[in-house]
Coordinates of C-alpha atoms in Angstrom, one line a residue:
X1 CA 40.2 85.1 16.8
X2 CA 36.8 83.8 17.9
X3 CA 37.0 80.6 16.6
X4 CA 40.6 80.8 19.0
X5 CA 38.4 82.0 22.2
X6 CA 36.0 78.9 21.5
X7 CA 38.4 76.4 21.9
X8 CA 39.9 78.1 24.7
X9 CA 36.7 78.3 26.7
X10 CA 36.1 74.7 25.4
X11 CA 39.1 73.8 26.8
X12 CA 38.6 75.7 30.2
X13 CA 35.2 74.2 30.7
X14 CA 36.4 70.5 30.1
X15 CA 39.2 70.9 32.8
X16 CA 36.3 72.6 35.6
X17 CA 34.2 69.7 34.5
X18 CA 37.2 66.9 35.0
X19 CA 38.2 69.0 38.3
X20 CA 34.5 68.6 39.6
X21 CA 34.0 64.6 38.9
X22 CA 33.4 62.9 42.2
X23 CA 35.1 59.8 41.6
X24 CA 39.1 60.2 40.3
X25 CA 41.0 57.0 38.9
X26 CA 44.1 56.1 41.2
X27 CA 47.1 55.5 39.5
X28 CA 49.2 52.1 39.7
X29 CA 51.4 54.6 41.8
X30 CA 51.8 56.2 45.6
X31 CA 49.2 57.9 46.8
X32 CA 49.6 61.7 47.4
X33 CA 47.6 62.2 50.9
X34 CA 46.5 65.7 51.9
X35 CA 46.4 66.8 55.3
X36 CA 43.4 69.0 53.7
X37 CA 41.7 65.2 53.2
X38 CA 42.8 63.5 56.5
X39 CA 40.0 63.1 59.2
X40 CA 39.9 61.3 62.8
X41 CA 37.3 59.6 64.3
X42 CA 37.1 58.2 68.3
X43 CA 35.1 57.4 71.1
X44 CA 37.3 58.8 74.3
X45 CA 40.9 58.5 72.4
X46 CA 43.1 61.8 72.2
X47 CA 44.0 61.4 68.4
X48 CA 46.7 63.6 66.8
X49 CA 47.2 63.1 62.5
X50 CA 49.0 65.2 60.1
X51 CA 50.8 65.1 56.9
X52 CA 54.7 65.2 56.6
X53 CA 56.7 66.9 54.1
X54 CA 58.0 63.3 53.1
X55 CA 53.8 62.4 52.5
X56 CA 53.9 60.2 55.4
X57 CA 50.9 59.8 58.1
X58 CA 52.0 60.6 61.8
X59 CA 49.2 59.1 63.9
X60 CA 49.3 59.0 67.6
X61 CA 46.6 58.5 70.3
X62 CA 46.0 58.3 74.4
X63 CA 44.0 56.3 76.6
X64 CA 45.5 58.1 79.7
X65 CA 43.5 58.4 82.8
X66 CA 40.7 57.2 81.0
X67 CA 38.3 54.8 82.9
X68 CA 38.8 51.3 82.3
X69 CA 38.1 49.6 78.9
X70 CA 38.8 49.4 75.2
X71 CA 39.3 52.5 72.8
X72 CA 39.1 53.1 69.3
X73 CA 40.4 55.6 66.9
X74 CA 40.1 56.0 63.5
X75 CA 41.7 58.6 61.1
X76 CA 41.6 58.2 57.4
X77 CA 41.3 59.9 54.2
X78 CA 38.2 61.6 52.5
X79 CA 38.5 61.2 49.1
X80 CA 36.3 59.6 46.4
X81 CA 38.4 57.0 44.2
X82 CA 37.9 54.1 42.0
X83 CA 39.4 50.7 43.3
X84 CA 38.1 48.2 40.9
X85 CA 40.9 47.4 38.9
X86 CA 43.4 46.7 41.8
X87 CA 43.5 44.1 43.9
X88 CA 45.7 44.7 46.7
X89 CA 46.9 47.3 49.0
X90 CA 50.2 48.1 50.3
X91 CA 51.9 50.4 52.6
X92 CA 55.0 50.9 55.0
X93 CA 54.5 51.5 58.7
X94 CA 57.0 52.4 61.6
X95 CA 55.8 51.8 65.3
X96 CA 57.9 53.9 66.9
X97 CA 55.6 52.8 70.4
X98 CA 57.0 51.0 73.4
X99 CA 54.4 48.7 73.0
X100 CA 52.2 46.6 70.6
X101 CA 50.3 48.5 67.6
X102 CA 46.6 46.8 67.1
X103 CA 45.4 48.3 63.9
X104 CA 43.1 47.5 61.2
X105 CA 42.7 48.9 57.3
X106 CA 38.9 49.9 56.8
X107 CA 37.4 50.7 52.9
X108 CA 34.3 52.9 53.2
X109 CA 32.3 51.8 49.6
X110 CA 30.3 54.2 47.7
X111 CA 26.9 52.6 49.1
X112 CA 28.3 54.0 52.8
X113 CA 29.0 50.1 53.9
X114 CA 32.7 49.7 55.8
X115 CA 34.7 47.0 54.6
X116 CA 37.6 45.3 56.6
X117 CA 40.2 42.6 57.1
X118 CA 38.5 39.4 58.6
X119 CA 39.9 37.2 61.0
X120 CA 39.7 34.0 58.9
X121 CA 42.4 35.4 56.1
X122 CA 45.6 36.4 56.1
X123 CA 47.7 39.6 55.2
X124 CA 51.3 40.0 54.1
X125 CA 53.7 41.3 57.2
X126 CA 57.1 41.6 55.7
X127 CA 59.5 43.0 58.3
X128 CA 62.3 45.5 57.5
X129 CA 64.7 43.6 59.2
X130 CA 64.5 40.1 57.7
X131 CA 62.3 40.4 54.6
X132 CA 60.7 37.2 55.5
X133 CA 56.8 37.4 54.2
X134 CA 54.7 36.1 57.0
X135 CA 51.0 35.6 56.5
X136 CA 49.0 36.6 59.3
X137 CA 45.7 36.2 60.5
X138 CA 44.1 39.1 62.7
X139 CA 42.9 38.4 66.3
X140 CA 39.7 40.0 67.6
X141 CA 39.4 42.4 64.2
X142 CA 43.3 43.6 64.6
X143 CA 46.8 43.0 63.0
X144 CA 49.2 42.9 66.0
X145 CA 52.6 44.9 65.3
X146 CA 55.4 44.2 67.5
X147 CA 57.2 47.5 69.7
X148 CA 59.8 48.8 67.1
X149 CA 58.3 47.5 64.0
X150 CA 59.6 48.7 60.5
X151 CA 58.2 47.4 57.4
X152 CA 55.4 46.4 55.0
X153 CA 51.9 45.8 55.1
X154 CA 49.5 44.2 52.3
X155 CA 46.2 43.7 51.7
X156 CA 45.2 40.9 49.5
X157 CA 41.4 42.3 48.6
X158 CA 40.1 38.5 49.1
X159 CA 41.0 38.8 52.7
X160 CA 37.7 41.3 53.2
X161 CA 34.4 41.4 54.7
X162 CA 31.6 43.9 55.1
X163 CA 32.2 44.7 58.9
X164 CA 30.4 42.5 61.2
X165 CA 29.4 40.2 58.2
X166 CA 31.5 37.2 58.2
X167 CA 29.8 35.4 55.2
X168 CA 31.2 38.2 53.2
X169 CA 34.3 37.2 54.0
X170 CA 35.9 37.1 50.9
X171 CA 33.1 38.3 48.0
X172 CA 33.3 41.7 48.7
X173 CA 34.4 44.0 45.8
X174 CA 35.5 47.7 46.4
X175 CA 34.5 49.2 43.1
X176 CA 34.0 53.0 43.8
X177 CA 35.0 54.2 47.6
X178 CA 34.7 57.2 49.7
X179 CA 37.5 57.0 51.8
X180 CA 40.0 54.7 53.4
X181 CA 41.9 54.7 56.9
X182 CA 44.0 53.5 59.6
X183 CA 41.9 52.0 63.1
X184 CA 43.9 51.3 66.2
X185 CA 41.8 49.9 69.8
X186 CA 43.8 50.1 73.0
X187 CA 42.9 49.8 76.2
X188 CA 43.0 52.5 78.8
X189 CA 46.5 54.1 80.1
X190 CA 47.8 53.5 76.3
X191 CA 50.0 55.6 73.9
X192 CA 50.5 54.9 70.0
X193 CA 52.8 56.4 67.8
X194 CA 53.0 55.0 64.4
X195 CA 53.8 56.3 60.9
X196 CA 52.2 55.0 57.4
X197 CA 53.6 56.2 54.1
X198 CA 54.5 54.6 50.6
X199 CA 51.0 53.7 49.9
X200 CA 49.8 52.3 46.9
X201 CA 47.5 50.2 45.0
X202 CA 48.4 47.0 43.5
X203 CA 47.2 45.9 40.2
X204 CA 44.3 42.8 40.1
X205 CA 46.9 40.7 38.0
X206 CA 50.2 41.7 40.2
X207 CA 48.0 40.7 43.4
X208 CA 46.6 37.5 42.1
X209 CA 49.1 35.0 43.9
X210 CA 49.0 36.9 47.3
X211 CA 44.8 36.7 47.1
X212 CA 45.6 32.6 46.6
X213 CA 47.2 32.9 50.1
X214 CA 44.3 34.5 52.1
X215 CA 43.0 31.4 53.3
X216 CA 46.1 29.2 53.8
X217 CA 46.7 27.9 57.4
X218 CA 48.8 24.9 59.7
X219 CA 46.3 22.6 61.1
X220 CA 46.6 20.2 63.8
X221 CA 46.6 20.0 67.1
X222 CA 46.5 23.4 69.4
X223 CA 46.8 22.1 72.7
X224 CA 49.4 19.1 73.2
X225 CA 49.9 17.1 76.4
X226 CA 53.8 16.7 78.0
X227 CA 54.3 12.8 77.9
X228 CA 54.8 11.3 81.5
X229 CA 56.3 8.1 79.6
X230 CA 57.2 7.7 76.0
X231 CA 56.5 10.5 73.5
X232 CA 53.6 12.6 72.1
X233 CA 53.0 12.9 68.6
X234 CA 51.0 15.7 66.4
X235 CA 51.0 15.8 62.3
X236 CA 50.5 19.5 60.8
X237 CA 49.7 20.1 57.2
X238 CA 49.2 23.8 55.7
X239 CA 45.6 23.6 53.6
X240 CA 43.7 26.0 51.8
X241 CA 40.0 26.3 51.2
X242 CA 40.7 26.9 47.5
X243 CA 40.7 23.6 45.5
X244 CA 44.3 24.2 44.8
X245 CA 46.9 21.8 46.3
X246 CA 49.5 23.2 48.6
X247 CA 52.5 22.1 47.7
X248 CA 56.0 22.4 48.9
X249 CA 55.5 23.3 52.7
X250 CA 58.5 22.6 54.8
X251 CA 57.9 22.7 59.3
X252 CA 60.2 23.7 61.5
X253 CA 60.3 25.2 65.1
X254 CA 60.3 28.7 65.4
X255 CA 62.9 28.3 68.2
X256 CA 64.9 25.3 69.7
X257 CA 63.4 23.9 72.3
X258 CA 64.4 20.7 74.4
X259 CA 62.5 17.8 74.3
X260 CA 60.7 19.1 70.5
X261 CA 61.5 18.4 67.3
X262 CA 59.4 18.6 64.2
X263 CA 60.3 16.6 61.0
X264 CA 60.0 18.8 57.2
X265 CA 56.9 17.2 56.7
X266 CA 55.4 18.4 60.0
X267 CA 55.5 15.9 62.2
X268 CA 56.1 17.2 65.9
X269 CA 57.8 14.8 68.7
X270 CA 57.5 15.7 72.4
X271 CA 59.7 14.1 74.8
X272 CA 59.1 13.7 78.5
X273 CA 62.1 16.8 78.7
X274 CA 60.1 19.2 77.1
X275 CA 59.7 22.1 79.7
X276 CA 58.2 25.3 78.1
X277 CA 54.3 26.1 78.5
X278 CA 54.0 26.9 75.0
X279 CA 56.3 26.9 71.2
X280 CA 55.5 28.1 68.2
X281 CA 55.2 26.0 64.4
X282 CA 56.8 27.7 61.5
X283 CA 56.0 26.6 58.0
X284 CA 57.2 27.7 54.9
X285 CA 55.5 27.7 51.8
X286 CA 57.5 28.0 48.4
X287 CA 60.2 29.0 49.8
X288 CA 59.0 32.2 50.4
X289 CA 55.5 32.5 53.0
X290 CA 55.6 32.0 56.5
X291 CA 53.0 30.5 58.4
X292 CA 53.5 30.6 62.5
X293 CA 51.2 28.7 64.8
X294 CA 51.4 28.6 68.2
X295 CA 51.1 25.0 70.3
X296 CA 50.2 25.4 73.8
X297 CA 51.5 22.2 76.2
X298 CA 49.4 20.9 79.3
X299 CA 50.3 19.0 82.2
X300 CA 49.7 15.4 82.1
X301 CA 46.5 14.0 84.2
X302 CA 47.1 10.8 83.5
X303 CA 49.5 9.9 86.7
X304 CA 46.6 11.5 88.9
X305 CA 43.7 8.8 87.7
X306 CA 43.4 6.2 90.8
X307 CA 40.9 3.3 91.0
X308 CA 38.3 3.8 94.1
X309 CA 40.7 2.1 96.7
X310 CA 43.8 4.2 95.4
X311 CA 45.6 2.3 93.2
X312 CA 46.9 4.5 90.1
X313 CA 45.4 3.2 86.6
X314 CA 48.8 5.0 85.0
X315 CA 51.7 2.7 83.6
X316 CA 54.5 3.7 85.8
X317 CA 57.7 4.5 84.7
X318 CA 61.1 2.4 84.8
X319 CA 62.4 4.2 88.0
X320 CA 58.9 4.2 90.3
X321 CA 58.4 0.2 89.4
X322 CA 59.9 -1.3 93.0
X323 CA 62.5 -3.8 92.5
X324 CA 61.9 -7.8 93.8
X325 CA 65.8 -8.6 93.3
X326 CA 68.5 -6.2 93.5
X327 CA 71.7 -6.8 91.3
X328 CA 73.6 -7.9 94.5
X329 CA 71.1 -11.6 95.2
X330 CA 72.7 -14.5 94.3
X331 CA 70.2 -15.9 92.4
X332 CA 70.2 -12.9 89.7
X333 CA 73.8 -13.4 88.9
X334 CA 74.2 -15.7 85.1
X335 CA 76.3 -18.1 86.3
X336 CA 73.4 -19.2 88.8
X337 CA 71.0 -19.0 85.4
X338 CA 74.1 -21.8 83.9
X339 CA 74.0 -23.7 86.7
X340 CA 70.3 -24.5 87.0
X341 CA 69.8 -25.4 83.3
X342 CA 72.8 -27.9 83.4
X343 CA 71.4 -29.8 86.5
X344 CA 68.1 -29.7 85.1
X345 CA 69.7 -31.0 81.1
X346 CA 71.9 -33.7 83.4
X347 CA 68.9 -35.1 85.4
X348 CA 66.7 -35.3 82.7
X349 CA 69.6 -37.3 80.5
X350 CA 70.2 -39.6 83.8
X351 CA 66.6 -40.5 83.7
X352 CA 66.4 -41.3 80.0
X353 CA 69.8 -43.6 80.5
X354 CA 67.9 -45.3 83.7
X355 CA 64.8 -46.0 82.2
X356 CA 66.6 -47.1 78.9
X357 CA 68.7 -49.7 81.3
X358 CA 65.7 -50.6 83.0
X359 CA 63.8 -51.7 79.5
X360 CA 66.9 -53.3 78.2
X361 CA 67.1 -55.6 81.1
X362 CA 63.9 -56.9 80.8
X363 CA 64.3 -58.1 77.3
X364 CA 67.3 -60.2 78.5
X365 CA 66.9 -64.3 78.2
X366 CA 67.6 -64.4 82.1
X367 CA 65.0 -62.1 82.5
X368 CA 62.5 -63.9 80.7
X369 CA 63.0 -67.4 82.4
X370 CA 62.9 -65.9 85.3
X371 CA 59.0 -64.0 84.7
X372 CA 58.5 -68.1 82.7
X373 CA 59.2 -69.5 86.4
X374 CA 57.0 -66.7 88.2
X375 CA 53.9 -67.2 86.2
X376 CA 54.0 -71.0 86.7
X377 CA 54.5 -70.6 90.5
X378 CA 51.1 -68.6 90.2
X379 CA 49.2 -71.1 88.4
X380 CA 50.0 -74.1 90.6
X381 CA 48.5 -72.1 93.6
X382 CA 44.6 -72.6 94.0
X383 CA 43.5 -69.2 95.3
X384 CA 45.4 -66.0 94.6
X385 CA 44.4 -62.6 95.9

């Protein structure tokens, strides 16, 4: 019986010591948040967040009759965990706003450092709805989610930084963490209301090919001018700052528009009928990533340039060039154009046949005598002028 009670209280103590460890391994598996866990942060916001039966975060905040300017909020989850053998995070949201959701994913690391997505690398937005994969860059430190959004999010963990460290873009490693959360910034006047569930870690080896597509990105031209004669021209490629090629990228439009076209190969074609102020590249890579990248067009300059007395320096177009001859003159009409060059052939043949006549006369016997008579006549005189 004692040697029983040992093991028991062996046992017993193991699982108070394992129930005590600060840092607990996160399974390859959804994580099971707490409301008991779940803290919010802000400077001004009204922030609401709780735990639903289904596991889900409900988050919503207010700006309202705040004064102007921009406002954060921040709620996440306090718990010590051990990311170092995953390399990706992934979750569903639902903005169920009338507006857009800005929101970023922040890691707070066991040395008390935050860690964030950086602007210069892409996450994975795949949209309910279509279940197209776009990569997409963050503007100003936040992911922009359309009014009425309903999908997934990941988080390739290449496409980090310590916050306000760009030259960590992309070295950091998560290793032991303290906590994780959701950050929205809105200006004043604004209501959120978003949900985030189904979160889970992804594995370093499931998440290797979407940390190869952190840095991909269309480059070319951003600003194109609208041709006043002929065409403009742009070439886009999709490059990475890995050493690995990019290979089988296809361009297209991400919506008709008159007077554009781009070729597969990413060649884009404006024509003096292209109207809108902006459009929008699409390129897809493998078949499967979407890359967007938006083209703003500018007014020509080029018919305002004028030499010092006024003349324009711009090559006019076919209908401002003023007309010497209209259709209806005489002279423009081809029979006219006929007429000349046969006058022109016929004199020149009359000529040839004159002087020809005029040479063959003079090699005639009669001819001859008569110059034999003229040159004696001018010998016999004494003085000639």
């Amino acid at each position: 019986m004692i040697k029983k009670w040992k093991k028991r209280i062996l046992i017993a103590s193991l699982a108070v010591l394992w129930s005590l460890l600060p840092v607990q391994a996160v399974q390859a598996k959804q994580l099971h948040l707490s409301g008991n866990t779940i803290r919010e942060w802000n400077n001004g916001t009204q922030v609401n967040a709780r735990v639903d039966k289904t596991g889900s975060l409900q988050i919503s905040t207010s700006t309202q009759g705040l004064k102007k300017g921009y406002y954060s909020a921040y709620v996440y989850e306090l718990r010590n965990r051990d990311w170092s053998r995953y390399g990706a995070m992934t979750f569903s949201i639902r903005n169920e706003s009338d507006q857009t959701l800005p929101l970023n994913v922040v890691f707070t690391r066991a040395d008390q450092s935050s860690v964030t997505v950086s602007d210069d690398r892409n996450v994975i937005v795949i949209p309910k709805a279509t279940k197209e994969a776009a990569l997409v860059h963050p503007v100003a430190g936040l992911i922009q989610l359309e009014p009425g959004f309903v999908g997934q999010i990941r988080i390739p963990f290449s496409s980090l930084m310590v916050q306000d460290k760009a030259k960590t873009t992309g070295q950091v490693k998560l290793g032991k963490i303290t906590g994780w959360g959701i950050s929205t910034t809105t200006t004043e006047n604004a209501k959120l209301n978003f949900r985030v569930g189904n979160i889970k870690p992804v594995s370093q080896k499931q998440a290797a090919v979407e940390n190869d597509l952190t840095t991909l990105q269309i480059t070319g031209d951003e600003r194109m001018v609208r041709p006043e004669v002929g065409e403009s021209i742009a070439q886009y490629d999709v490059r990475s700052s890995s050493s690995k090629e990019v290979q089988n990228v296809s361009f297209r439009l991400d919506s008709p528009v008159q007077g554009a076209t781009i070729t597969p190969d990413g060649l884009l074609t404006l024509q003096t009928a292209v109207q809108p102020e902006s459009l929008t590249i699409r390129a897809l890579v493998d078949g499967k990533w979407n890359l967007a990248y938006p083209v703003i067009l500018d007014n020509s300059t080029a018919m305002n340039v004028q030499e010092k007395d006024g003349t324009k320096r711009s090559i006019p177009s076919p209908d401002q060039v003023t007309k010497v001859l209209t259709p209806s003159n005489p002279l423009m009409k081809p029979w006219v154009e006929w007429l000349i060059r046969i006058v022109v052939t016929a004199a020149g043949i009359i000529t040839l046949a004159a002087y020809w006549l005029w040479r063959k006369g003079r090699n005639t016997p009669r001819a001859q005598k008569r110059r034999a008579r003229r040159a004696q006549r001018r010998a016999r005189r004494p003085f000639s002028m």
